[in-house]
mmCIF file with all atom_site columns, C-alpha atoms in Angstrom:
data_model
loop_
_atom_site.group_PDB
_atom_site.id
_atom_site.type_symbol
_atom_site.label_atom_id
_atom_site.label_alt_id
_atom_site.label_comp_id
_atom_site.label_asym_id
_atom_site.label_entity_id
_atom_site.label_seq_id
_atom_site.pdbx_PDB_ins_code
_atom_site.Cartn_x
_atom_site.Cartn_y
_atom_site.Cartn_z
_atom_site.occupancy
_atom_site.B_iso_or_equiv
_atom_site.pdbx_formal_charge
_atom_site.auth_seq_id
_atom_site.auth_comp_id
_atom_site.auth_asym_id
_atom_site.auth_atom_id
_atom_site.pdbx_PDB_model_num
ATOM 1   C CA . MET A 1 1   ? 98.446  55.061 -45.155 1.00 0.00 ? 22  MET A CA 1
ATOM 2   C CA . LYS A 1 2   ? 96.053  57.899 -43.003 1.00 0.00 ? 23  LYS A CA 1
ATOM 3   C CA . LYS A 1 3   ? 96.291  56.989 -39.438 1.00 0.00 ? 24  LYS A CA 1
ATOM 4   C CA . LYS A 1 4   ? 93.439  57.217 -37.979 1.00 0.00 ? 25  LYS A CA 1
ATOM 5   C CA . THR A 1 5   ? 92.885  58.975 -34.821 1.00 0.00 ? 26  THR A CA 1
ATOM 6   C CA . ILE A 1 6   ? 91.756  59.580 -31.109 1.00 0.00 ? 27  ILE A CA 1
ATOM 7   C CA . VAL A 1 7   ? 91.411  61.545 -28.312 1.00 0.00 ? 28  VAL A CA 1
ATOM 8   C CA . ILE A 1 8   ? 92.388  60.497 -24.498 1.00 0.00 ? 29  ILE A CA 1
ATOM 9   C CA . VAL A 1 9   ? 90.215  61.454 -22.063 1.00 0.00 ? 30  VAL A CA 1
ATOM 10  C CA . ASP A 1 10  ? 91.758  60.619 -18.164 1.00 0.00 ? 31  ASP A CA 1
ATOM 11  C CA . ASP A 1 11  ? 92.221  62.434 -14.687 1.00 0.00 ? 32  ASP A CA 1
ATOM 12  C CA . HIS A 1 12  ? 95.521  60.201 -14.273 1.00 0.00 ? 33  HIS A CA 1
ATOM 13  C CA . LEU A 1 13  ? 98.498  61.894 -16.305 1.00 0.00 ? 34  LEU A CA 1
ATOM 14  C CA . LEU A 1 14  ? 100.731 59.346 -15.741 1.00 0.00 ? 35  LEU A CA 1
ATOM 15  C CA . PHE A 1 15  ? 98.604  56.577 -17.680 1.00 0.00 ? 36  PHE A CA 1
ATOM 16  C CA . ALA A 1 16  ? 97.439  59.135 -20.056 1.00 0.00 ? 37  ALA A CA 1
ATOM 17  C CA . GLN A 1 17  ? 101.078 59.921 -20.802 1.00 0.00 ? 38  GLN A CA 1
ATOM 18  C CA . SER A 1 18  ? 101.742 56.078 -20.688 1.00 0.00 ? 39  SER A CA 1
ATOM 19  C CA . LEU A 1 19  ? 98.711  54.856 -22.959 1.00 0.00 ? 40  LEU A CA 1
ATOM 20  C CA . GLU A 1 20  ? 99.759  58.598 -26.143 1.00 0.00 ? 41  GLU A CA 1
ATOM 21  C CA . SER A 1 21  ? 103.428 56.290 -25.679 1.00 0.00 ? 42  SER A CA 1
ATOM 22  C CA . LEU A 1 22  ? 102.325 52.750 -26.505 1.00 0.00 ? 43  LEU A CA 1
ATOM 23  C CA . ILE A 1 23  ? 99.790  54.492 -28.861 1.00 0.00 ? 44  ILE A CA 1
ATOM 24  C CA . THR A 1 24  ? 101.679 56.127 -31.055 1.00 0.00 ? 45  THR A CA 1
ATOM 25  C CA . ARG A 1 25  ? 104.355 53.054 -31.499 1.00 0.00 ? 46  ARG A CA 1
ATOM 26  C CA . LEU A 1 26  ? 101.211 52.328 -33.524 1.00 0.00 ? 47  LEU A CA 1
ATOM 27  C CA . ASP A 1 27  ? 101.188 51.728 -37.141 1.00 0.00 ? 48  ASP A CA 1
ATOM 28  C CA . ASP A 1 28  ? 97.916  53.197 -37.808 1.00 0.00 ? 49  ASP A CA 1
ATOM 29  C CA . TYR A 1 29  ? 97.722  55.521 -34.971 1.00 0.00 ? 50  TYR A CA 1
ATOM 30  C CA . SER A 1 30  ? 98.344  59.320 -33.169 1.00 0.00 ? 51  SER A CA 1
ATOM 31  C CA . VAL A 1 31  ? 97.112  60.573 -30.398 1.00 0.00 ? 52  VAL A CA 1
ATOM 32  C CA . LEU A 1 32  ? 94.867  63.884 -31.006 1.00 0.00 ? 53  LEU A CA 1
ATOM 33  C CA . ALA A 1 33  ? 94.478  65.815 -27.258 1.00 0.00 ? 54  ALA A CA 1
ATOM 34  C CA . ILE A 1 34  ? 95.056  64.254 -23.845 1.00 0.00 ? 55  ILE A CA 1
ATOM 35  C CA . LEU A 1 35  ? 92.049  65.900 -21.717 1.00 0.00 ? 56  LEU A CA 1
ATOM 36  C CA . LYS A 1 36  ? 91.348  65.420 -18.099 1.00 0.00 ? 57  LYS A CA 1
ATOM 37  C CA . ASN A 1 37  ? 87.704  64.932 -18.174 1.00 0.00 ? 58  ASN A CA 1
ATOM 38  C CA . GLY A 1 38  ? 84.287  64.680 -19.729 1.00 0.00 ? 59  GLY A CA 1
ATOM 39  C CA . LYS A 1 39  ? 83.617  69.054 -20.153 1.00 0.00 ? 60  LYS A CA 1
ATOM 40  C CA . GLU A 1 40  ? 87.240  69.381 -21.620 1.00 0.00 ? 61  GLU A CA 1
ATOM 41  C CA . LEU A 1 41  ? 86.084  66.943 -23.890 1.00 0.00 ? 62  LEU A CA 1
ATOM 42  C CA . THR A 1 42  ? 82.996  68.560 -24.729 1.00 0.00 ? 63  THR A CA 1
ATOM 43  C CA . GLN A 1 43  ? 84.491  72.209 -24.745 1.00 0.00 ? 64  GLN A CA 1
ATOM 44  C CA . TYR A 1 44  ? 87.050  69.862 -27.435 1.00 0.00 ? 65  TYR A CA 1
ATOM 45  C CA . PHE A 1 45  ? 83.871  69.423 -29.758 1.00 0.00 ? 66  PHE A CA 1
ATOM 46  C CA . ILE A 1 46  ? 82.942  72.583 -29.126 1.00 0.00 ? 67  ILE A CA 1
ATOM 47  C CA . HIS A 1 47  ? 85.261  74.716 -30.331 1.00 0.00 ? 68  HIS A CA 1
ATOM 48  C CA . LYS A 1 48  ? 84.621  72.014 -33.917 1.00 0.00 ? 69  LYS A CA 1
ATOM 49  C CA . ARG A 1 49  ? 88.500  70.736 -32.833 1.00 0.00 ? 70  ARG A CA 1
ATOM 50  C CA . LYS A 1 50  ? 89.354  67.646 -35.136 1.00 0.00 ? 71  LYS A CA 1
ATOM 51  C CA . LYS A 1 51  ? 87.019  64.532 -34.916 1.00 0.00 ? 72  LYS A CA 1
ATOM 52  C CA . PRO A 1 52  ? 89.452  61.816 -33.878 1.00 0.00 ? 73  PRO A CA 1
ATOM 53  C CA . ASP A 1 53  ? 88.314  58.556 -34.987 1.00 0.00 ? 74  ASP A CA 1
ATOM 54  C CA . VAL A 1 54  ? 88.110  57.016 -31.852 1.00 0.00 ? 75  VAL A CA 1
ATOM 55  C CA . VAL A 1 55  ? 87.906  58.383 -28.089 1.00 0.00 ? 76  VAL A CA 1
ATOM 56  C CA . LEU A 1 56  ? 89.121  56.970 -24.965 1.00 0.00 ? 77  LEU A CA 1
ATOM 57  C CA . LEU A 1 57  ? 86.953  57.355 -22.582 1.00 0.00 ? 78  LEU A CA 1
ATOM 58  C CA . ASP A 1 58  ? 87.721  56.094 -18.604 1.00 0.00 ? 79  ASP A CA 1
ATOM 59  C CA . ILE A 1 59  ? 84.900  56.670 -16.221 1.00 0.00 ? 80  ILE A CA 1
ATOM 60  C CA . LYS A 1 60  ? 86.080  57.765 -12.741 1.00 0.00 ? 81  LYS A CA 1
ATOM 61  C CA . MET A 1 61  ? 87.069  61.300 -13.249 1.00 0.00 ? 82  MET A CA 1
ATOM 62  C CA . PRO A 1 62  ? 86.286  64.440 -12.078 1.00 0.00 ? 83  PRO A CA 1
ATOM 63  C CA . VAL A 1 63  ? 84.038  67.533 -13.483 1.00 0.00 ? 84  VAL A CA 1
ATOM 64  C CA . MET A 1 64  ? 82.199  65.473 -15.423 1.00 0.00 ? 85  MET A CA 1
ATOM 65  C CA . ASP A 1 65  ? 82.466  61.882 -15.874 1.00 0.00 ? 86  ASP A CA 1
ATOM 66  C CA . GLY A 1 66  ? 82.979  59.021 -18.134 1.00 0.00 ? 87  GLY A CA 1
ATOM 67  C CA . VAL A 1 67  ? 78.643  58.340 -18.177 1.00 0.00 ? 88  VAL A CA 1
ATOM 68  C CA . GLN A 1 68  ? 77.625  61.605 -18.007 1.00 0.00 ? 89  GLN A CA 1
ATOM 69  C CA . THR A 1 69  ? 80.732  62.439 -20.411 1.00 0.00 ? 90  THR A CA 1
ATOM 70  C CA . MET A 1 70  ? 78.316  59.513 -23.010 1.00 0.00 ? 91  MET A CA 1
ATOM 71  C CA . GLN A 1 71  ? 74.948  61.169 -22.067 1.00 0.00 ? 92  GLN A CA 1
ATOM 72  C CA . TRP A 1 72  ? 76.477  64.541 -23.627 1.00 0.00 ? 93  TRP A CA 1
ATOM 73  C CA . LEU A 1 73  ? 77.813  62.393 -26.340 1.00 0.00 ? 94  LEU A CA 1
ATOM 74  C CA . LYS A 1 74  ? 74.738  60.722 -26.854 1.00 0.00 ? 95  LYS A CA 1
ATOM 75  C CA . GLU A 1 75  ? 72.441  64.161 -27.245 1.00 0.00 ? 96  GLU A CA 1
ATOM 76  C CA . ASN A 1 76  ? 75.614  66.254 -29.676 1.00 0.00 ? 97  ASN A CA 1
ATOM 77  C CA . ARG A 1 77  ? 78.013  63.449 -31.572 1.00 0.00 ? 98  ARG A CA 1
ATOM 78  C CA . PRO A 1 78  ? 75.698  60.473 -32.056 1.00 0.00 ? 99  PRO A CA 1
ATOM 79  C CA . GLU A 1 79  ? 77.953  58.908 -34.426 1.00 0.00 ? 100 GLU A CA 1
ATOM 80  C CA . GLN A 1 80  ? 81.362  59.644 -32.185 1.00 0.00 ? 101 GLN A CA 1
ATOM 81  C CA . LYS A 1 81  ? 82.993  56.188 -31.523 1.00 0.00 ? 102 LYS A CA 1
ATOM 82  C CA . VAL A 1 82  ? 83.533  55.822 -28.023 1.00 0.00 ? 103 VAL A CA 1
ATOM 83  C CA . LEU A 1 83  ? 85.882  52.992 -26.173 1.00 0.00 ? 104 LEU A CA 1
ATOM 84  C CA . ALA A 1 84  ? 85.811  52.363 -22.236 1.00 0.00 ? 105 ALA A CA 1
ATOM 85  C CA . LEU A 1 85  ? 88.763  52.476 -20.912 1.00 0.00 ? 106 LEU A CA 1
ATOM 86  C CA . THR A 1 86  ? 88.240  51.910 -17.795 1.00 0.00 ? 107 THR A CA 1
ATOM 87  C CA . MET A 1 87  ? 89.282  49.640 -14.150 1.00 0.00 ? 108 MET A CA 1
ATOM 88  C CA . GLU A 1 88  ? 85.048  49.804 -12.773 1.00 0.00 ? 109 GLU A CA 1
ATOM 89  C CA . ASP A 1 89  ? 83.989  46.347 -13.712 1.00 0.00 ? 110 ASP A CA 1
ATOM 90  C CA . ASP A 1 90  ? 80.725  46.553 -12.351 1.00 0.00 ? 111 ASP A CA 1
ATOM 91  C CA . GLU A 1 91  ? 77.978  45.738 -14.613 1.00 0.00 ? 112 GLU A CA 1
ATOM 92  C CA . GLU A 1 92  ? 75.656  48.634 -13.208 1.00 0.00 ? 113 GLU A CA 1
ATOM 93  C CA . THR A 1 93  ? 78.729  50.740 -14.130 1.00 0.00 ? 114 THR A CA 1
ATOM 94  C CA . ILE A 1 94  ? 79.242  48.794 -17.763 1.00 0.00 ? 115 ILE A CA 1
ATOM 95  C CA . ILE A 1 95  ? 75.512  48.699 -18.629 1.00 0.00 ? 116 ILE A CA 1
ATOM 96  C CA . LYS A 1 96  ? 75.156  52.554 -18.329 1.00 0.00 ? 117 LYS A CA 1
ATOM 97  C CA . MET A 1 97  ? 78.290  52.406 -20.186 1.00 0.00 ? 118 MET A CA 1
ATOM 98  C CA . ILE A 1 98  ? 76.505  51.232 -23.168 1.00 0.00 ? 119 ILE A CA 1
ATOM 99  C CA . ARG A 1 99  ? 73.203  52.664 -23.198 1.00 0.00 ? 120 ARG A CA 1
ATOM 100 C CA . GLY A 1 100 ? 75.163  55.899 -23.172 1.00 0.00 ? 121 GLY A CA 1
ATOM 101 C CA . GLY A 1 101 ? 77.044  55.006 -26.562 1.00 0.00 ? 122 GLY A CA 1
ATOM 102 C CA . ALA A 1 102 ? 79.828  53.644 -25.698 1.00 0.00 ? 123 ALA A CA 1
ATOM 103 C CA . ARG A 1 103 ? 80.860  51.068 -28.950 1.00 0.00 ? 124 ARG A CA 1
ATOM 104 C CA . GLY A 1 104 ? 83.768  49.116 -26.726 1.00 0.00 ? 125 GLY A CA 1
ATOM 105 C CA . TYR A 1 105 ? 84.305  48.919 -22.824 1.00 0.00 ? 126 TYR A CA 1
ATOM 106 C CA . LEU A 1 106 ? 88.418  47.473 -21.926 1.00 0.00 ? 127 LEU A CA 1
ATOM 107 C CA . LEU A 1 107 ? 89.375  46.766 -17.951 1.00 0.00 ? 128 LEU A CA 1
ATOM 108 C CA . LYS A 1 108 ? 93.126  48.754 -18.133 1.00 0.00 ? 129 LYS A CA 1
ATOM 109 C CA . ASP A 1 109 ? 94.671  45.494 -17.665 1.00 0.00 ? 130 ASP A CA 1
ATOM 110 C CA . ILE A 1 110 ? 94.673  44.531 -21.017 1.00 0.00 ? 131 ILE A CA 1
ATOM 111 C CA . HIS A 1 111 ? 97.538  43.324 -22.399 1.00 0.00 ? 132 HIS A CA 1
ATOM 112 C CA . PRO A 1 112 ? 99.003  46.131 -25.573 1.00 0.00 ? 133 PRO A CA 1
ATOM 113 C CA . GLU A 1 113 ? 98.176  43.394 -28.274 1.00 0.00 ? 134 GLU A CA 1
ATOM 114 C CA . ASN A 1 114 ? 94.588  43.429 -27.464 1.00 0.00 ? 135 ASN A CA 1
ATOM 115 C CA . PHE A 1 115 ? 94.257  47.437 -26.652 1.00 0.00 ? 136 PHE A CA 1
ATOM 116 C CA . GLU A 1 116 ? 95.229  47.282 -30.508 1.00 0.00 ? 137 GLU A CA 1
ATOM 117 C CA . PHE A 1 117 ? 92.676  44.781 -31.979 1.00 0.00 ? 138 PHE A CA 1
ATOM 118 C CA . ALA A 1 118 ? 89.764  46.564 -30.418 1.00 0.00 ? 139 ALA A CA 1
ATOM 119 C CA . LEU A 1 119 ? 91.263  49.541 -31.569 1.00 0.00 ? 140 LEU A CA 1
ATOM 120 C CA . LYS A 1 120 ? 91.048  47.940 -34.948 1.00 0.00 ? 141 LYS A CA 1
ATOM 121 C CA . MET A 1 121 ? 87.674  46.574 -34.041 1.00 0.00 ? 142 MET A CA 1
ATOM 122 C CA . VAL A 1 122 ? 85.633  49.875 -32.749 1.00 0.00 ? 143 VAL A CA 1
ATOM 123 C CA . VAL A 1 123 ? 87.066  51.787 -36.034 1.00 0.00 ? 144 VAL A CA 1
ATOM 124 C CA . GLU A 1 124 ? 86.771  49.098 -38.848 1.00 0.00 ? 145 GLU A CA 1
ATOM 125 C CA . GLN A 1 125 ? 83.472  46.945 -37.141 1.00 0.00 ? 146 GLN A CA 1
ATOM 126 C CA . GLY A 1 126 ? 82.059  48.910 -34.979 1.00 0.00 ? 147 GLY A CA 1
ATOM 127 C CA . PHE A 1 127 ? 82.275  47.072 -31.627 1.00 0.00 ? 148 PHE A CA 1
ATOM 128 C CA . PHE A 1 128 ? 84.016  45.419 -29.451 1.00 0.00 ? 149 PHE A CA 1
ATOM 129 C CA . TYR A 1 129 ? 84.181  43.785 -25.715 1.00 0.00 ? 150 TYR A CA 1
ATOM 130 C CA . SER A 1 130 ? 87.370  43.057 -23.509 1.00 0.00 ? 151 SER A CA 1
ATOM 131 C CA . GLY A 1 131 ? 88.183  39.843 -23.009 1.00 0.00 ? 152 GLY A CA 1
ATOM 132 C CA . LYS A 1 132 ? 86.748  40.163 -19.505 1.00 0.00 ? 153 LYS A CA 1
ATOM 133 C CA . ILE A 1 133 ? 83.434  42.010 -20.372 1.00 0.00 ? 154 ILE A CA 1
ATOM 134 C CA . SER A 1 134 ? 82.435  39.040 -23.217 1.00 0.00 ? 155 SER A CA 1
ATOM 135 C CA . ASN A 1 135 ? 83.255  36.465 -20.737 1.00 0.00 ? 156 ASN A CA 1
ATOM 136 C CA . ALA A 1 136 ? 81.182  37.430 -18.623 1.00 0.00 ? 157 ALA A CA 1
ATOM 137 C CA . LEU A 1 137 ? 78.429  37.759 -21.373 1.00 0.00 ? 158 LEU A CA 1
ATOM 138 C CA . LYS A 1 138 ? 78.890  34.315 -23.682 1.00 0.00 ? 159 LYS A CA 1
ATOM 139 C CA . ASN A 1 139 ? 82.343  33.234 -24.491 1.00 0.00 ? 160 ASN A CA 1
ATOM 140 C CA . SER A 1 140 ? 80.926  33.228 -28.027 1.00 0.00 ? 161 SER A CA 1
ATOM 141 C CA . ASP A 1 141 ? 79.391  35.827 -29.783 1.00 0.00 ? 162 ASP A CA 1
ATOM 142 C CA . GLY A 1 142 ? 77.218  33.893 -31.488 1.00 0.00 ? 163 GLY A CA 1
ATOM 143 C CA . ALA A 1 143 ? 74.693  33.496 -29.274 1.00 0.00 ? 164 ALA A CA 1
ATOM 144 C CA . ILE A 1 144 ? 74.509  37.182 -28.408 1.00 0.00 ? 165 ILE A CA 1
ATOM 145 C CA . TRP A 1 145 ? 74.409  38.258 -31.998 1.00 0.00 ? 166 TRP A CA 1
ATOM 146 C CA . GLY A 1 146 ? 73.075  35.313 -34.164 1.00 0.00 ? 167 GLY A CA 1
ATOM 147 C CA . ASN A 1 147 ? 70.083  33.926 -34.442 1.00 0.00 ? 168 ASN A CA 1
ATOM 148 C CA . GLU A 1 148 ? 67.396  35.644 -33.320 1.00 0.00 ? 169 GLU A CA 1
ATOM 149 C CA . LEU A 1 149 ? 66.988  33.860 -30.041 1.00 0.00 ? 170 LEU A CA 1
ATOM 150 C CA . HIS A 1 150 ? 63.647  37.128 -28.517 1.00 0.00 ? 171 HIS A CA 1
ATOM 151 C CA . GLN A 1 151 ? 61.341  35.337 -30.620 1.00 0.00 ? 172 GLN A CA 1
ATOM 152 C CA . LYS A 1 152 ? 61.414  32.176 -28.293 1.00 0.00 ? 173 LYS A CA 1
ATOM 153 C CA . LEU A 1 153 ? 60.593  35.184 -24.797 1.00 0.00 ? 174 LEU A CA 1
ATOM 154 C CA . THR A 1 154 ? 56.438  35.441 -23.339 1.00 0.00 ? 175 THR A CA 1
ATOM 155 C CA . GLU A 1 155 ? 55.040  38.420 -23.276 1.00 0.00 ? 176 GLU A CA 1
ATOM 156 C CA . LYS A 1 156 ? 56.180  38.797 -19.935 1.00 0.00 ? 177 LYS A CA 1
ATOM 157 C CA . GLU A 1 157 ? 59.969  37.332 -20.348 1.00 0.00 ? 178 GLU A CA 1
ATOM 158 C CA . ARG A 1 158 ? 59.763  40.265 -23.467 1.00 0.00 ? 179 ARG A CA 1
ATOM 159 C CA . LYS A 1 159 ? 58.295  42.515 -20.703 1.00 0.00 ? 180 LYS A CA 1
ATOM 160 C CA . PHE A 1 160 ? 60.863  41.789 -18.669 1.00 0.00 ? 181 PHE A CA 1
ATOM 161 C CA . LEU A 1 161 ? 64.189  42.691 -21.124 1.00 0.00 ? 182 LEU A CA 1
ATOM 162 C CA . LYS A 1 162 ? 62.455  45.767 -21.324 1.00 0.00 ? 183 LYS A CA 1
ATOM 163 C CA . TYR A 1 163 ? 62.719  46.350 -17.929 1.00 0.00 ? 184 TYR A CA 1
ATOM 164 C CA . ALA A 1 164 ? 65.866  44.626 -17.870 1.00 0.00 ? 185 ALA A CA 1
ATOM 165 C CA . CYS A 1 165 ? 67.333  47.368 -20.087 1.00 0.00 ? 186 CYS A CA 1
ATOM 166 C CA . SER A 1 166 ? 66.937  49.908 -17.782 1.00 0.00 ? 187 SER A CA 1
ATOM 167 C CA . GLU A 1 167 ? 68.534  51.216 -14.492 1.00 0.00 ? 188 GLU A CA 1
ATOM 168 C CA . LEU A 1 168 ? 65.599  49.915 -12.474 1.00 0.00 ? 189 LEU A CA 1
ATOM 169 C CA . THR A 1 169 ? 66.808  47.225 -10.420 1.00 0.00 ? 190 THR A CA 1
ATOM 170 C CA . TYR A 1 170 ? 66.017  44.015 -9.941  1.00 0.00 ? 191 TYR A CA 1
ATOM 171 C CA . LYS A 1 171 ? 63.954  44.923 -7.121  1.00 0.00 ? 192 LYS A CA 1
ATOM 172 C CA . ASP A 1 172 ? 61.959  47.166 -9.137  1.00 0.00 ? 193 ASP A CA 1
ATOM 173 C CA . ILE A 1 173 ? 61.203  45.968 -11.540 1.00 0.00 ? 194 ILE A CA 1
ATOM 174 C CA . ALA A 1 174 ? 58.673  43.667 -9.859  1.00 0.00 ? 195 ALA A CA 1
ATOM 175 C CA . GLU A 1 175 ? 56.991  46.205 -7.894  1.00 0.00 ? 196 GLU A CA 1
ATOM 176 C CA . GLU A 1 176 ? 56.556  47.488 -11.659 1.00 0.00 ? 197 GLU A CA 1
ATOM 177 C CA . MET A 1 177 ? 55.121  44.245 -12.499 1.00 0.00 ? 198 MET A CA 1
ATOM 178 C CA . LYS A 1 178 ? 53.603  43.893 -9.680  1.00 0.00 ? 199 LYS A CA 1
ATOM 179 C CA . ILE A 1 179 ? 54.951  40.011 -8.968  1.00 0.00 ? 200 ILE A CA 1
ATOM 180 C CA . SER A 1 180 ? 57.620  38.670 -6.499  1.00 0.00 ? 201 SER A CA 1
ATOM 181 C CA . PRO A 1 181 ? 61.561  39.258 -6.715  1.00 0.00 ? 202 PRO A CA 1
ATOM 182 C CA . LYS A 1 182 ? 60.857  35.222 -6.774  1.00 0.00 ? 203 LYS A CA 1
ATOM 183 C CA . THR A 1 183 ? 59.098  35.364 -10.078 1.00 0.00 ? 204 THR A CA 1
ATOM 184 C CA . ILE A 1 184 ? 61.479  37.550 -11.352 1.00 0.00 ? 205 ILE A CA 1
ATOM 185 C CA . GLU A 1 185 ? 64.476  35.314 -10.961 1.00 0.00 ? 206 GLU A CA 1
ATOM 186 C CA . ASN A 1 186 ? 62.515  33.068 -12.724 1.00 0.00 ? 207 ASN A CA 1
ATOM 187 C CA . TYR A 1 187 ? 61.879  35.764 -15.617 1.00 0.00 ? 208 TYR A CA 1
ATOM 188 C CA . ARG A 1 188 ? 65.605  36.161 -16.028 1.00 0.00 ? 209 ARG A CA 1
ATOM 189 C CA . GLU A 1 189 ? 67.057  32.363 -15.572 1.00 0.00 ? 210 GLU A CA 1
ATOM 190 C CA . ALA A 1 190 ? 64.335  32.578 -17.805 1.00 0.00 ? 211 ALA A CA 1
ATOM 191 C CA . VAL A 1 191 ? 65.375  34.651 -20.239 1.00 0.00 ? 212 VAL A CA 1
ATOM 192 C CA . PHE A 1 192 ? 69.448  34.051 -19.832 1.00 0.00 ? 213 PHE A CA 1
ATOM 193 C CA . LYS A 1 193 ? 68.625  30.668 -20.878 1.00 0.00 ? 214 LYS A CA 1
ATOM 194 C CA . LYS A 1 194 ? 66.618  31.946 -24.417 1.00 0.00 ? 215 LYS A CA 1
ATOM 195 C CA . LEU A 1 195 ? 69.099  34.625 -25.160 1.00 0.00 ? 216 LEU A CA 1
ATOM 196 C CA . GLU A 1 196 ? 71.784  32.095 -24.797 1.00 0.00 ? 217 GLU A CA 1
ATOM 197 C CA . VAL A 1 197 ? 74.339  35.045 -22.600 1.00 0.00 ? 218 VAL A CA 1
ATOM 198 C CA . LYS A 1 198 ? 74.950  34.977 -19.101 1.00 0.00 ? 219 LYS A CA 1
ATOM 199 C CA . THR A 1 199 ? 74.956  38.623 -17.780 1.00 0.00 ? 220 THR A CA 1
ATOM 200 C CA . ARG A 1 200 ? 72.392  41.217 -17.718 1.00 0.00 ? 221 ARG A CA 1
ATOM 201 C CA . VAL A 1 201 ? 74.640  43.333 -19.337 1.00 0.00 ? 222 VAL A CA 1
ATOM 202 C CA . GLY A 1 202 ? 74.332  39.700 -21.712 1.00 0.00 ? 223 GLY A CA 1
ATOM 203 C CA . LEU A 1 203 ? 70.479  41.398 -22.353 1.00 0.00 ? 224 LEU A CA 1
ATOM 204 C CA . VAL A 1 204 ? 71.430  45.003 -22.623 1.00 0.00 ? 225 VAL A CA 1
ATOM 205 C CA . LEU A 1 205 ? 74.456  44.006 -25.847 1.00 0.00 ? 226 LEU A CA 1
ATOM 206 C CA . TYR A 1 206 ? 71.424  41.608 -27.495 1.00 0.00 ? 227 TYR A CA 1
ATOM 207 C CA . SER A 1 207 ? 69.153  44.151 -26.579 1.00 0.00 ? 228 SER A CA 1
ATOM 208 C CA . ILE A 1 208 ? 70.734  47.141 -28.480 1.00 0.00 ? 229 ILE A CA 1
ATOM 209 C CA . LYS A 1 209 ? 72.308  44.980 -31.221 1.00 0.00 ? 230 LYS A CA 1
ATOM 210 C CA . HIS A 1 210 ? 68.441  43.610 -32.429 1.00 0.00 ? 231 HIS A CA 1
ATOM 211 C CA . ASN A 1 211 ? 66.905  46.800 -31.783 1.00 0.00 ? 232 ASN A CA 1
ATOM 212 C CA . LEU A 1 212 ? 64.254  45.286 -29.478 1.00 0.00 ? 233 LEU A CA 1
ATOM 213 C CA . PHE A 1 213 ? 63.307  49.146 -27.859 1.00 0.00 ? 234 PHE A CA 1
ATOM 214 C CA . LYS A 1 214 ? 64.485  51.807 -27.886 1.00 0.00 ? 235 LYS A CA 1
ATOM 215 C CA . ILE A 1 215 ? 67.313  52.632 -25.446 1.00 0.00 ? 236 ILE A CA 1
ATOM 216 C CA . GLU A 1 216 ? 67.218  54.971 -23.605 1.00 0.00 ? 237 GLU A CA 1
#
């Protein structure tokens, strides 16, 4: 059976080498390269080196970080599967990576067995989110990926949802919609309830899955 190939992009050499050792012990995977930042990854692709099945991408890196790298990939290699592997678990960063096209988001404290499962899911099904991230969304993906719950939304709730999938803060959204921050809170709670998600990240994932509008 042909092994699936991985490129690791992480500026912490010790972690990257340890990750390479873990991957090489897995029967179905091999590592093509270890790169220190997004700039090195862009050069990897520009020089037409072998396309990996999955890129494991850190976020906080010098020269070109994970968010900037996702922007480049979205424009130049949109078909490339990327799995974020990071210590960053704040909502804003997760949303930026997902909107950039990341197929999954793992925290570096993930158990090796779960890491292997995540690789398998990204390769075979296209998406995976770690336990902490998934639990933050909702512990049942049936609600996120299941019925078209957005049909229950009002016109103003749909408008709020579109803004929520941008990089605007809730305060900015209130200004754009010309309503009070308190009303925005009400919209947020109503949309969370109707879509059966628990966080803004969940709204973004739902919108991407159902192609509700273009995520720039």
